Amino acid sequence: GAVVSQHPSRVICKSGTSVKIECRSLDFQATTMFWYRQFPKQSLMLMATSNEGSKATYEQGVEKDKFLINHASLTLSTLTVASAHPEDSSFYICSASSGARSYEQYFGPGTRLTVT
Amino acid sequence: GENVEQHPSTLSVQEGDSAVIKCTYSDSASNYFPWYKQELGKGPQLIIDIRSNVGEKKDQRIAVTLNKTAKHFSLHITETQPEDSAVYFCAARYSGYSTLTFGKGTMLLVSP
């Protein structure tokens, strides 16, 4: 099956610092990657969609200067939380789909970000 | 845009019983309906999906049914086991777009 990895799985950082989260598709080429944020006991909230080599499309209300997304290759996308604050603490999950199997969307294991 | 409603929000069953989770969608153009299982602290795992040209799909103890006319689809889990305990999300893909719209999730608890 399709496997998506994320790194790190957990990160604790101080307020004002930046944090980078990596998302990799391990056994398929991901033409499209998605970044979600999930609060406790809630559903997934789409933050942005990125296509390889193109600028990410952000959902309404998501600050693109705050959440920097790069999709430089068909197997790697990164999310950088710039100048993180405690309210950015959350569970961040990436997802990927390929052109060949574009109906299916596979999720990574998630990254727990805690900003102190 | 698409709107997906999911019921119930919580479901408790005894081991061996069946569990049914239902979702409705608003956009008749939606053509892909996946179900995800999310365990605590983990990412969602795709467990089964169905496309709009099919009415039912089975995979061992899991089945999904789709009623396009009524715009609803359901997840059926038979012979439930404690390891089935998790949050289940339904989703629909709005035809012509690449993003999924998710339901709010159902917490399934299977008691031994």
CSV table of C-alpha atoms in Angstrom, one decimal:
chain,number,residue,atom,x,y,z
A,1,GLY,CA,0.0,0.0,0.0
A,2,ALA,CA,1.0,3.6,-0.2
A,3,VAL,CA,3.1,4.9,2.6
A,4,VAL,CA,3.5,8.5,3.8
A,5,SER,CA,6.0,9.4,6.5
A,6,GLN,CA,6.3,12.5,8.6
A,7,HIS,CA,9.2,13.8,10.6
A,8,PRO,CA,9.4,14.7,13.4
A,9,SER,CA,6.6,12.8,15.1
A,10,ARG,CA,6.8,15.2,18.1
A,11,VAL,CA,8.4,18.6,18.5
A,12,ILE,CA,8.5,21.0,21.4
A,13,CYS,CA,9.8,24.5,20.7
A,14,LYS,CA,9.9,27.9,22.3
A,15,SER,CA,7.7,30.7,21.3
A,16,GLY,CA,9.2,32.8,18.5
A,17,THR,CA,11.2,30.0,16.9
A,18,SER,CA,10.4,28.3,13.6
A,19,VAL,CA,9.7,24.6,13.1
A,20,LYS,CA,9.9,22.6,9.9
A,21,ILE,CA,7.9,19.4,9.4
A,22,GLU,CA,8.7,17.0,6.6
A,23,CYS,CA,6.3,14.9,4.7
A,24,ARG,CA,7.5,12.1,2.3
A,25,SER,CA,5.7,9.7,0.1
A,26,LEU,CA,7.8,6.5,0.3
A,27,ASP,CA,6.6,4.3,-2.5
A,28,PHE,CA,4.8,6.6,-4.9
A,29,GLN,CA,5.1,9.9,-6.5
A,30,ALA,CA,2.9,12.5,-4.9
A,31,THR,CA,1.8,15.1,-7.4
A,32,THR,CA,-0.4,16.7,-4.8
A,33,MET,CA,0.2,17.0,-1.1
A,34,PHE,CA,-2.1,18.3,1.5
A,35,TRP,CA,-1.5,19.7,5.0
A,36,TYR,CA,-4.1,19.4,7.7
A,37,ARG,CA,-4.4,20.6,11.3
A,38,GLN,CA,-6.4,18.7,13.9
A,39,PHE,CA,-7.5,19.9,17.3
A,40,PRO,CA,-8.4,17.4,20.0
A,41,LYS,CA,-11.6,15.5,19.3
A,42,GLN,CA,-12.2,17.4,16.1
A,43,SER,CA,-12.1,16.6,12.4
A,44,LEU,CA,-9.3,17.4,10.1
A,45,MET,CA,-9.0,21.0,8.9
A,46,LEU,CA,-7.4,21.5,5.5
A,47,MET,CA,-4.7,24.2,5.6
A,48,ALA,CA,-3.3,24.1,2.1
A,49,THR,CA,-2.9,22.1,-1.0
A,50,SER,CA,0.4,21.9,-2.9
A,51,ASN,CA,1.3,20.6,-6.3
A,52,GLU,CA,4.9,19.7,-7.0
A,53,GLY,CA,6.8,22.7,-8.4
A,54,SER,CA,3.9,25.1,-7.8
A,55,LYS,CA,3.0,27.5,-5.0
A,56,ALA,CA,0.6,26.1,-2.4
A,57,THR,CA,-3.1,27.0,-2.4
A,58,TYR,CA,-4.1,28.1,1.1
A,59,GLU,CA,-7.5,27.7,2.6
A,60,GLN,CA,-9.4,30.8,3.8
A,61,GLY,CA,-8.1,32.0,7.1
A,62,VAL,CA,-4.7,30.2,6.9
A,63,GLU,CA,-1.8,32.7,6.9
A,64,LYS,CA,0.6,31.8,4.2
A,65,ASP,CA,3.4,33.8,5.7
A,66,LYS,CA,2.9,31.9,8.9
A,67,PHE,CA,2.6,28.4,7.5
A,68,LEU,CA,5.2,28.1,4.7
A,69,ILE,CA,4.7,25.2,2.4
A,70,ASN,CA,7.3,23.9,-0.1
A,71,HIS,CA,6.7,21.0,-2.4
A,72,ALA,CA,10.0,20.8,-4.1
A,73,SER,CA,9.9,17.2,-5.4
A,74,LEU,CA,7.4,14.4,-6.1
A,75,THR,CA,8.2,12.8,-2.8
A,76,LEU,CA,8.8,15.6,-0.4
A,77,SER,CA,6.7,18.5,1.0
A,78,THR,CA,7.6,20.6,4.0
A,79,LEU,CA,5.6,22.8,6.3
A,80,THR,CA,7.4,25.5,8.2
A,81,VAL,CA,5.6,27.2,11.1
A,82,ALA,CA,7.3,30.6,11.3
A,83,SER,CA,7.7,32.3,14.6
A,84,ALA,CA,5.5,29.8,16.4
A,85,HIS,CA,3.3,30.8,19.3
A,86,PRO,CA,1.4,28.6,21.8
A,87,GLU,CA,-1.8,28.9,19.8
A,88,ASP,CA,0.0,27.1,17.0
A,89,SER,CA,0.3,24.0,19.2
A,90,SER,CA,-1.6,21.3,17.4
A,91,PHE,CA,-1.5,18.0,15.5
A,92,TYR,CA,-0.3,18.5,12.0
A,93,ILE,CA,-1.0,15.8,9.4
A,94,CYS,CA,0.1,15.7,5.8
A,95,SER,CA,-1.5,13.7,3.0
A,96,ALA,CA,-0.5,12.8,-0.5
A,97,SER,CA,-2.1,11.6,-3.7
A,98,SER,CA,-0.6,10.6,-7.0
A,99,GLY,CA,-1.7,11.3,-10.5
A,100,ALA,CA,-1.9,7.6,-11.3
A,101,ARG,CA,-4.1,6.9,-8.2
A,102,SER,CA,-5.6,10.3,-7.8
A,103,TYR,CA,-8.8,9.1,-6.1
A,104,GLU,CA,-6.9,7.8,-3.1
A,105,GLN,CA,-5.4,10.1,-0.5
A,106,TYR,CA,-3.0,8.7,2.0
A,107,PHE,CA,-2.1,10.3,5.3
A,108,GLY,CA,1.1,10.5,7.3
A,109,PRO,CA,1.3,9.6,11.0
A,110,GLY,CA,1.1,13.2,12.1
A,111,THR,CA,3.3,15.6,14.0
A,112,ARG,CA,2.5,16.8,17.5
A,113,LEU,CA,3.7,20.4,17.8
A,114,THR,CA,3.9,22.0,21.3
A,115,VAL,CA,5.0,25.6,21.6
A,116,THR,CA,6.0,26.7,25.1
B,1,GLY,CA,-19.3,23.6,-1.6
B,2,GLU,CA,-19.7,20.1,-0.3
B,3,ASN,CA,-21.0,19.4,3.2
B,4,VAL,CA,-20.7,16.0,4.9
B,5,GLU,CA,-22.8,15.1,7.9
B,6,GLN,CA,-21.8,12.0,10.0
B,7,HIS,CA,-23.8,10.1,12.6
B,8,PRO,CA,-23.5,9.0,15.3
B,9,SER,CA,-20.7,11.0,17.0
B,10,THR,CA,-20.1,8.1,19.4
B,11,LEU,CA,-21.0,4.5,19.1
B,12,SER,CA,-20.5,1.8,21.8
B,13,VAL,CA,-20.9,-1.9,20.9
B,14,GLN,CA,-20.1,-5.2,22.4
B,15,GLU,CA,-17.4,-7.4,20.9
B,16,GLY,CA,-18.9,-9.4,18.1
B,17,ASP,CA,-21.7,-7.0,17.3
B,18,SER,CA,-22.0,-5.1,14.1
B,19,ALA,CA,-21.5,-1.3,13.9
B,20,VAL,CA,-22.9,1.1,11.3
B,21,ILE,CA,-21.8,4.6,10.7
B,22,LYS,CA,-23.8,6.8,8.3
B,23,CYS,CA,-22.9,9.9,6.3
B,24,THR,CA,-24.8,12.2,4.0
B,25,TYR,CA,-23.4,14.6,1.5
B,26,SER,CA,-24.8,17.6,-0.2
B,27,ASP,CA,-23.3,17.8,-3.6
B,28,SER,CA,-24.7,15.3,-6.1
B,29,ALA,CA,-21.5,15.7,-8.2
B,30,SER,CA,-19.3,14.1,-5.6
B,31,ASN,CA,-17.9,10.9,-7.0
B,32,TYR,CA,-15.5,9.4,-4.4
B,33,PHE,CA,-16.3,8.4,-0.8
B,34,PRO,CA,-13.5,7.1,1.4
B,35,TRP,CA,-13.6,6.0,5.0
B,36,TYR,CA,-10.6,6.5,7.4
B,37,LYS,CA,-9.8,5.0,10.7
B,38,GLN,CA,-7.8,7.1,13.2
B,39,GLU,CA,-6.3,5.7,16.3
B,40,LEU,CA,-5.3,8.0,19.1
B,41,GLY,CA,-2.2,10.0,18.3
B,42,LYS,CA,-1.9,8.7,14.8
B,43,GLY,CA,-2.8,9.8,11.3
B,44,PRO,CA,-5.9,8.6,9.5
B,45,GLN,CA,-5.7,5.3,7.7
B,46,LEU,CA,-7.7,4.6,4.6
B,47,ILE,CA,-9.7,1.5,5.3
B,48,ILE,CA,-12.2,1.4,2.4
B,49,ASP,CA,-13.5,3.6,-0.3
B,50,ILE,CA,-16.2,3.6,-3.0
B,51,ARG,CA,-16.8,5.4,-6.2
B,52,SER,CA,-20.1,6.7,-7.4
B,53,ASN,CA,-20.5,4.0,-10.1
B,54,VAL,CA,-20.7,1.3,-7.4
B,55,GLY,CA,-23.4,0.6,-4.9
B,56,GLU,CA,-21.5,-1.6,-2.4
B,57,LYS,CA,-18.0,-2.7,-1.7
B,58,LYS,CA,-16.7,-5.3,0.8
B,59,ASP,CA,-13.3,-6.0,2.3
B,60,GLN,CA,-13.5,-8.9,4.9
B,61,ARG,CA,-15.4,-7.5,7.9
B,62,ILE,CA,-15.8,-4.0,6.4
B,63,ALA,CA,-18.3,-2.9,3.8
B,64,VAL,CA,-19.4,0.4,2.5
B,65,THR,CA,-22.8,1.1,0.8
B,66,LEU,CA,-23.7,4.1,-1.4
B,67,ASN,CA,-27.1,5.5,-2.2
B,68,LYS,CA,-26.6,8.2,-4.8
B,69,THR,CA,-30.2,9.1,-5.0
B,70,ALA,CA,-30.5,9.8,-1.3
B,71,LYS,CA,-26.9,11.1,-1.2
B,72,HIS,CA,-25.8,8.9,1.7
B,73,PHE,CA,-23.2,6.3,2.3
B,74,SER,CA,-22.6,4.0,5.3
B,75,LEU,CA,-19.7,2.0,6.8
B,76,HIS,CA,-20.6,-1.4,8.1
B,77,ILE,CA,-18.3,-3.4,10.4
B,78,THR,CA,-19.3,-6.9,11.3
B,79,GLU,CA,-17.9,-9.1,14.1
B,80,THR,CA,-16.4,-6.1,15.8
B,81,GLN,CA,-13.2,-6.5,17.8
B,82,PRO,CA,-11.7,-4.3,20.5
B,83,GLU,CA,-8.9,-3.3,18.1
B,84,ASP,CA,-11.7,-1.7,15.9
B,85,SER,CA,-12.0,0.9,18.6
B,86,ALA,CA,-11.0,4.2,17.0
B,87,VAL,CA,-12.4,7.4,15.4
B,88,TYR,CA,-13.8,6.8,12.0
B,89,PHE,CA,-14.1,9.6,9.4
B,90,CYS,CA,-16.2,9.6,6.2
B,91,ALA,CA,-15.3,11.9,3.4
B,92,ALA,CA,-16.5,13.0,0.0
B,93,ARG,CA,-14.6,14.4,-2.9
B,94,TYR,CA,-16.3,17.3,-4.8
B,95,SER,CA,-16.2,16.4,-8.4
B,96,GLY,CA,-13.6,18.5,-10.3
B,97,TYR,CA,-11.7,19.3,-7.2
B,98,SER,CA,-8.9,17.4,-5.5
B,99,THR,CA,-9.7,18.1,-1.8
B,100,LEU,CA,-11.8,15.9,0.4
B,101,THR,CA,-14.6,17.1,2.7
B,102,PHE,CA,-14.6,15.2,6.0
B,103,GLY,CA,-17.4,14.4,8.4
B,104,LYS,CA,-16.9,15.2,12.0
B,105,GLY,CA,-16.0,11.7,13.0
B,106,THR,CA,-17.5,8.8,15.0
B,107,MET,CA,-15.8,7.5,18.0
B,108,LEU,CA,-16.3,3.7,18.0
B,109,LEU,CA,-15.8,1.8,21.3
B,110,VAL,CA,-15.9,-2.0,21.2
B,111,SER,CA,-16.1,-3.5,24.6
B,112,PRO,CA,-14.7,-7.0,25.3
